[in-house]
Every structure is written in C-alpha cells, then in structure tokens.
Coordinates of C-alpha atoms in Angstrom, one line a residue:
Chain A
X85 CA 35.8 14.3 -10.7
X86 CA 34.9 12.8 -14.1
X87 CA 37.4 10.3 -14.5
X88 CA 36.3 8.6 -17.4
X89 CA 39.5 9.1 -19.5
X90 CA 41.3 7.3 -17.2
X91 CA 40.2 4.1 -18.4
X92 CA 41.3 2.3 -20.8
X93 CA 39.2 0.5 -23.2
X94 CA 40.6 -3.3 -22.9
X95 CA 38.7 -3.8 -26.4
X96 CA 40.9 -1.3 -27.7
X97 CA 44.0 -2.3 -26.1
X98 CA 46.2 -4.8 -28.4
X99 CA 48.4 -6.9 -26.1
X100 CA 51.5 -5.3 -27.1
X101 CA 50.6 -2.2 -25.1
X102 CA 51.0 -4.9 -22.2
X103 CA 53.1 -3.7 -19.6
X104 CA 55.3 -7.0 -19.2
X105 CA 56.4 -6.6 -23.0
X106 CA 59.4 -4.1 -23.5
X107 CA 58.8 -2.9 -26.7
X108 CA 61.7 -3.8 -29.1
X109 CA 63.4 -0.5 -30.6
X110 CA 63.7 -2.1 -34.5
X111 CA 60.0 -3.6 -34.4
X112 CA 58.3 -1.3 -32.6
X113 CA 56.7 0.6 -35.6
X114 CA 53.0 2.0 -34.5
X115 CA 50.2 -0.3 -35.6
X116 CA 46.3 1.5 -36.4
X117 CA 45.8 0.1 -32.8
X118 CA 48.4 2.1 -31.1
X119 CA 47.3 5.0 -33.0
X120 CA 43.5 4.5 -32.4
X121 CA 44.7 4.1 -28.6
X122 CA 46.3 7.1 -28.7
X123 CA 43.6 9.1 -30.7
X124 CA 40.7 7.6 -28.3
X125 CA 42.9 8.6 -25.0
X126 CA 43.5 12.5 -26.1
X127 CA 39.8 12.5 -26.8
X128 CA 39.1 11.8 -23.3
X129 CA 42.1 13.3 -21.5
X130 CA 42.2 17.0 -23.4
X131 CA 38.6 18.1 -22.2
X132 CA 38.8 16.8 -18.9
X133 CA 42.1 18.0 -17.8
X134 CA 41.1 21.7 -18.3
X135 CA 37.2 21.1 -17.4
X136 CA 39.5 20.3 -14.0
X137 CA 41.7 22.6 -14.5
X138 CA 39.5 25.4 -15.1
X139 CA 36.6 24.2 -12.4
X140 CA 38.3 22.0 -9.8
X141 CA 41.7 22.6 -9.8
X142 CA 41.9 21.0 -6.3
X143 CA 41.6 17.8 -7.6
X144 CA 44.2 18.3 -10.6
X145 CA 47.4 17.0 -8.7
X146 CA 45.1 13.6 -9.0
X147 CA 46.7 13.3 -12.5
X148 CA 49.9 13.5 -12.0
X149 CA 52.6 11.0 -9.7
X150 CA 55.7 12.4 -7.6
X151 CA 57.6 11.1 -10.7
X152 CA 56.0 13.5 -12.9
X153 CA 58.0 15.9 -14.6
X154 CA 56.8 19.2 -15.2
X155 CA 57.6 22.2 -16.9
X156 CA 55.7 25.3 -16.7
X157 CA 57.0 27.9 -18.6
X158 CA 60.5 26.4 -18.7
X159 CA 60.4 26.3 -14.6
X160 CA 60.7 22.8 -13.4
X161 CA 57.8 21.7 -10.4
X162 CA 59.1 18.7 -8.8
X163 CA 56.7 16.5 -7.1
X164 CA 53.0 16.1 -6.9
X165 CA 53.4 18.2 -3.7
X166 CA 55.0 21.2 -5.8
X167 CA 53.1 21.1 -8.7
X168 CA 49.8 20.8 -6.9
X169 CA 50.7 23.8 -4.7
X170 CA 51.8 25.9 -7.9
X171 CA 48.5 25.4 -9.9
X172 CA 46.2 26.1 -6.4
X173 CA 48.5 29.4 -6.7
X174 CA 47.3 30.8 -10.1
X175 CA 44.3 32.7 -10.7
X176 CA 41.2 31.3 -11.8
X177 CA 41.6 30.2 -15.5
X178 CA 39.2 29.8 -18.9
X179 CA 41.2 27.4 -21.2
X180 CA 40.0 27.5 -24.8
X181 CA 41.4 24.4 -26.8
X182 CA 42.1 25.2 -30.5
X183 CA 43.9 21.8 -31.6
X184 CA 45.1 18.3 -30.2
X185 CA 47.3 15.9 -31.6
X186 CA 48.4 12.8 -30.1
X187 CA 50.6 10.0 -31.2
X188 CA 51.8 6.8 -29.4
X189 CA 55.1 6.7 -28.0
X190 CA 57.5 3.6 -28.3
X191 CA 58.0 3.1 -24.6
X192 CA 56.0 1.3 -22.5
X193 CA 52.9 2.3 -24.1
X194 CA 52.8 6.1 -23.5
X195 CA 50.7 8.3 -25.3
X196 CA 52.2 11.7 -26.5
X197 CA 49.1 14.7 -26.8
X198 CA 49.9 18.4 -27.8
X199 CA 47.7 21.0 -27.5
X200 CA 47.5 24.6 -28.4
X201 CA 45.0 27.5 -27.4
X202 CA 44.0 30.0 -25.3
X203 CA 43.8 30.9 -21.8
X204 CA 42.5 33.8 -19.6
X205 CA 43.6 34.1 -16.0
X206 CA 41.0 35.5 -13.3
X207 CA 39.8 39.0 -14.5
X208 CA 42.4 39.6 -17.4
X209 CA 40.5 41.3 -20.4
X210 CA 43.1 39.6 -23.0
X211 CA 43.7 35.9 -23.4
X212 CA 47.4 34.7 -24.0
X213 CA 48.0 31.8 -26.4
X214 CA 49.6 28.7 -24.8
X215 CA 50.9 25.4 -26.2
X216 CA 51.1 22.4 -23.7
X217 CA 52.8 19.1 -24.5
X218 CA 51.9 16.3 -22.2
X219 CA 53.2 12.4 -22.2
X220 CA 50.5 10.0 -20.8
X221 CA 51.5 7.0 -19.0
X222 CA 50.0 3.5 -17.6
X223 CA 49.9 3.6 -14.1
X224 CA 51.9 0.4 -13.3
X225 CA 50.8 0.7 -9.7
X226 CA 47.2 -0.5 -11.0
X227 CA 47.9 -2.4 -13.6
X228 CA 44.7 -4.1 -13.7
X229 CA 42.9 -0.5 -13.4
X230 CA 44.4 0.3 -17.1
X231 CA 44.9 3.9 -16.3
X232 CA 47.0 6.9 -17.2
X233 CA 48.8 9.4 -15.5
X234 CA 51.0 12.8 -16.8
X235 CA 53.9 11.8 -16.2
X236 CA 55.6 14.7 -18.3
X237 CA 53.7 18.0 -18.8
X238 CA 55.6 21.0 -20.9
X239 CA 53.2 23.9 -20.4
X240 CA 54.4 27.2 -22.9
X241 CA 53.0 30.8 -23.6
X242 CA 53.8 31.7 -26.9
Chain B
X146 CA 74.5 9.7 -20.4
X147 CA 74.2 13.0 -22.4
X148 CA 72.4 16.1 -21.0
X149 CA 68.7 16.2 -22.5
X150 CA 69.2 19.8 -22.8
X151 CA 72.5 20.2 -24.3
X152 CA 70.8 17.5 -26.9
X153 CA 67.5 19.1 -27.6
X154 CA 69.2 22.2 -28.3
X155 CA 72.0 20.7 -30.6
X156 CA 69.2 18.9 -32.5
X157 CA 67.0 21.7 -32.6
X158 CA 69.4 23.8 -33.8
X159 CA 70.5 21.5 -36.9
X160 CA 67.0 20.8 -37.4
X161 CA 65.6 24.1 -38.4
X162 CA 68.9 24.7 -39.9
X163 CA 68.7 22.0 -42.4
X164 CA 65.1 22.8 -43.2
X165 CA 65.5 26.3 -43.6
X166 CA 68.0 25.8 -46.0
X167 CA 67.5 22.4 -47.3
X168 CA 64.5 20.4 -46.6
X169 CA 65.3 17.5 -48.4
X170 CA 68.2 16.6 -45.7
X171 CA 66.0 16.1 -43.2
X172 CA 65.2 12.3 -44.3
X173 CA 68.7 10.9 -42.0
X174 CA 66.7 12.3 -38.5
X175 CA 63.7 9.8 -39.5
X176 CA 63.3 6.3 -39.4
X177 CA 60.7 4.2 -41.0
X178 CA 59.0 3.8 -37.9
X179 CA 58.4 7.3 -37.4
X180 CA 55.3 9.9 -37.2
X181 CA 54.5 13.0 -37.8
X182 CA 51.5 14.8 -37.3
X183 CA 51.1 18.1 -39.3
X184 CA 48.4 20.2 -38.9
X185 CA 46.2 17.3 -37.9
X186 CA 47.5 15.2 -41.0
X187 CA 49.7 12.3 -40.2
X188 CA 52.5 10.7 -41.8
X189 CA 54.1 7.6 -41.3
X190 CA 57.5 6.8 -42.5
X191 CA 61.4 9.1 -43.0
X192 CA 60.1 9.2 -47.3
X193 CA 56.4 10.2 -46.6
X194 CA 57.4 12.5 -43.7
X195 CA 60.4 14.4 -45.8
X196 CA 58.0 14.3 -49.2
X197 CA 55.2 16.4 -46.8
X198 CA 58.1 19.1 -45.7
X199 CA 59.4 19.3 -49.0
X200 CA 56.2 19.7 -50.7
X201 CA 55.0 22.6 -48.8
X202 CA 53.8 25.2 -50.6
X203 CA 56.6 27.9 -50.0
X204 CA 60.0 28.5 -51.2
X205 CA 62.0 30.4 -48.4
X206 CA 61.0 29.7 -45.0
X207 CA 63.2 30.9 -41.5
X208 CA 62.1 29.5 -38.4
X209 CA 62.8 31.7 -34.6
X210 CA 63.0 29.3 -31.6
X211 CA 61.9 31.4 -28.7
X212 CA 61.8 28.6 -26.4
X213 CA 63.2 25.1 -26.1
X214 CA 62.2 22.5 -23.1
X215 CA 64.1 19.2 -22.7
X216 CA 63.6 16.3 -20.5
X217 CA 64.3 12.8 -20.5
X218 CA 62.2 9.8 -21.7
X219 CA 61.5 6.8 -20.6
X220 CA 63.7 3.8 -20.0
X221 CA 64.8 4.1 -23.3
X222 CA 67.2 7.1 -22.4
X223 CA 64.6 9.1 -25.1
X224 CA 64.2 12.8 -24.7
X225 CA 61.1 14.7 -25.1
X226 CA 61.5 18.1 -27.3
X227 CA 59.0 20.8 -27.2
X228 CA 59.7 24.0 -28.9
X229 CA 57.3 27.2 -29.4
X230 CA 58.9 30.0 -32.2
X231 CA 57.9 32.3 -34.9
X232 CA 58.4 31.3 -38.6
X233 CA 58.4 33.7 -41.9
X234 CA 57.5 31.8 -45.0
X235 CA 58.8 34.1 -48.3
X236 CA 58.1 37.4 -49.1
X237 CA 55.5 37.8 -45.5
X238 CA 56.6 40.2 -43.0
X239 CA 54.0 39.3 -39.9
X240 CA 55.6 36.1 -38.7
X241 CA 53.6 33.5 -37.4
X242 CA 54.0 31.3 -34.2
X243 CA 54.4 27.6 -34.0
X244 CA 54.9 24.9 -31.6
X245 CA 56.6 21.6 -32.3
X246 CA 57.4 18.5 -30.2
X247 CA 59.8 15.7 -30.7
X248 CA 60.3 12.8 -29.1
X249 CA 64.0 11.5 -30.0
X250 CA 65.2 8.2 -29.3
X251 CA 68.9 7.2 -29.5
X252 CA 70.6 5.1 -32.0
X253 CA 74.1 4.5 -31.9
X254 CA 75.9 8.0 -31.0
X255 CA 73.2 9.9 -31.9
X256 CA 69.5 10.3 -32.1
X257 CA 66.5 10.1 -34.3
X258 CA 63.1 11.2 -34.3
X259 CA 60.2 9.3 -33.2
X260 CA 57.3 11.6 -33.1
X261 CA 57.3 14.7 -34.6
X262 CA 54.0 17.0 -33.8
X263 CA 53.7 20.5 -35.6
X264 CA 50.9 23.1 -35.5
X265 CA 50.8 26.9 -36.1
X266 CA 49.5 28.6 -33.2
X267 CA 47.0 30.9 -34.5
X268 CA 45.6 33.8 -33.1
X269 CA 42.7 34.4 -31.2

C-alpha cells in the first residue's frame, strides 16, 4: 500500500500544528502555512484514497480508526470493522475525481477535504455523480510518525 | 450539547433562505477567520466572502436541498455539515447540482461558519 500521503512533511508543518497546543478560538486564524499543509495533504490523500478503494479495497480500513464517523448516503457505519465489512461488500468500483478542495480546520491540525466526481459500480454502464467529504486528523497514537487518519467521511450520490 | 442534526438543519434552512432572498445578510454567519473555497477560488474573512457571494453574476437563485448530513466535530463542539442539492439561476429551467460543506463552531448560544466549500457537481 502506498502510504506516502500519510507522511506529514516536518518542514511544512508549522509549530502551531503541534498536537500539544490547543488552538485558541479567537486567535486561530489560518495562516498561509496551514493552508499549504492542507493543500499538500489533499494532493497526496485524494489520489491514494481512490486508488486503494478501486484496486486494493481490503486495505482501505487502514485509513480509518474505531473513532471514525462514517456516513454512506446517510447511513452511519460505526467502527472500523463495520465500515471495512461494508466497503468490501460493494461491487468493484472505478472512481473518477472531477475536483477536490481542502481547508485547515480549527481543531488540532485537522484538514477538511471535499471531493466531487463520478463512480461506476461493477458492470454498470452508467456512472453516478458523487461527492465525498473527509476530515483528516493527525494520529495522536503515533505523534512521532506525523500521520493522518480519516476521522469523518460523508459520502453521497448527487 | 445541541443535537448536531437539528442545528445543521436549522442552519441550512436559514443559510439558503437568506442566500436566495438577500445574500448580503450572510455576513453575520462568517467571522474574520472564516474561509470560503468557491469553485476552487479561495476567500478569507467575512468581508471578502460576502463580497464574493454578492458579486456572483445572477439576480435570482433558488437552492433546493436534497440531503443534509451532520456530525459532531472535535473537542470544541463543532459540527460538520455536508449538503447536496440543486440550484436554479435566473430564468434557467435546468437545475444544476451542487455540493456544499460547512464546518460550524459554537459562539455563545449560536454558531458561525469557519469552513465553507462550494462546488457545482457537473455532469459526466
């Protein structure tokens, strides 16, 4: 599995993203560095996520944790195991990403990533439009590795 | 703590009603630290954001929300709201699909928009 997206560049991550600092609501205006980090994370995450989804789906659960909040067309998938079993039951997929955007979030160095595109299931001739919204959170269990996991995932057909 | 789904629904109803009647009135929902990504263009701060929204080149718009998902965010009791729907501009009869994501943060008894990401979802 290609895990390059998991690696937060230590030079790009400003000290303000350190996990020990709890952001102050009134002072936490996103600075240019945070925007660079968010945009770089999305550049790495988006292609990797859909590549794993389409070709190595048995590894997809590694991007989630038990605490991850996953909504698939409004249906909650609670826990890493449940989400993983559900993803494995879906037919083969072919995702084509049309656009993605990212922004830094105020809490604890999280990153918001939004994606629009099309997805084709199994032998379906017709693709479906979808949008998917992720919140990526720094993995506090492994602070030294500087990795992220998917803490929220909202998927919808449009 | 307020139910995220209730807050999200109330927020979304208010947001699009205000957007469709007088989008200049949306200023109160944003702060100086707020961010908007509109079709890939970035705007920061309430003033710039509302300038962008009021400057959009149409007179009339109607948003119709199809789905609204909400989840509690991090330790600051924030709420992540994702919306899909259709919008109709001016005299057009063919609606366009859109996706919009808001990240709301509590402030007093209310919430403000910190993150706002808008995209039209174009056909295949």
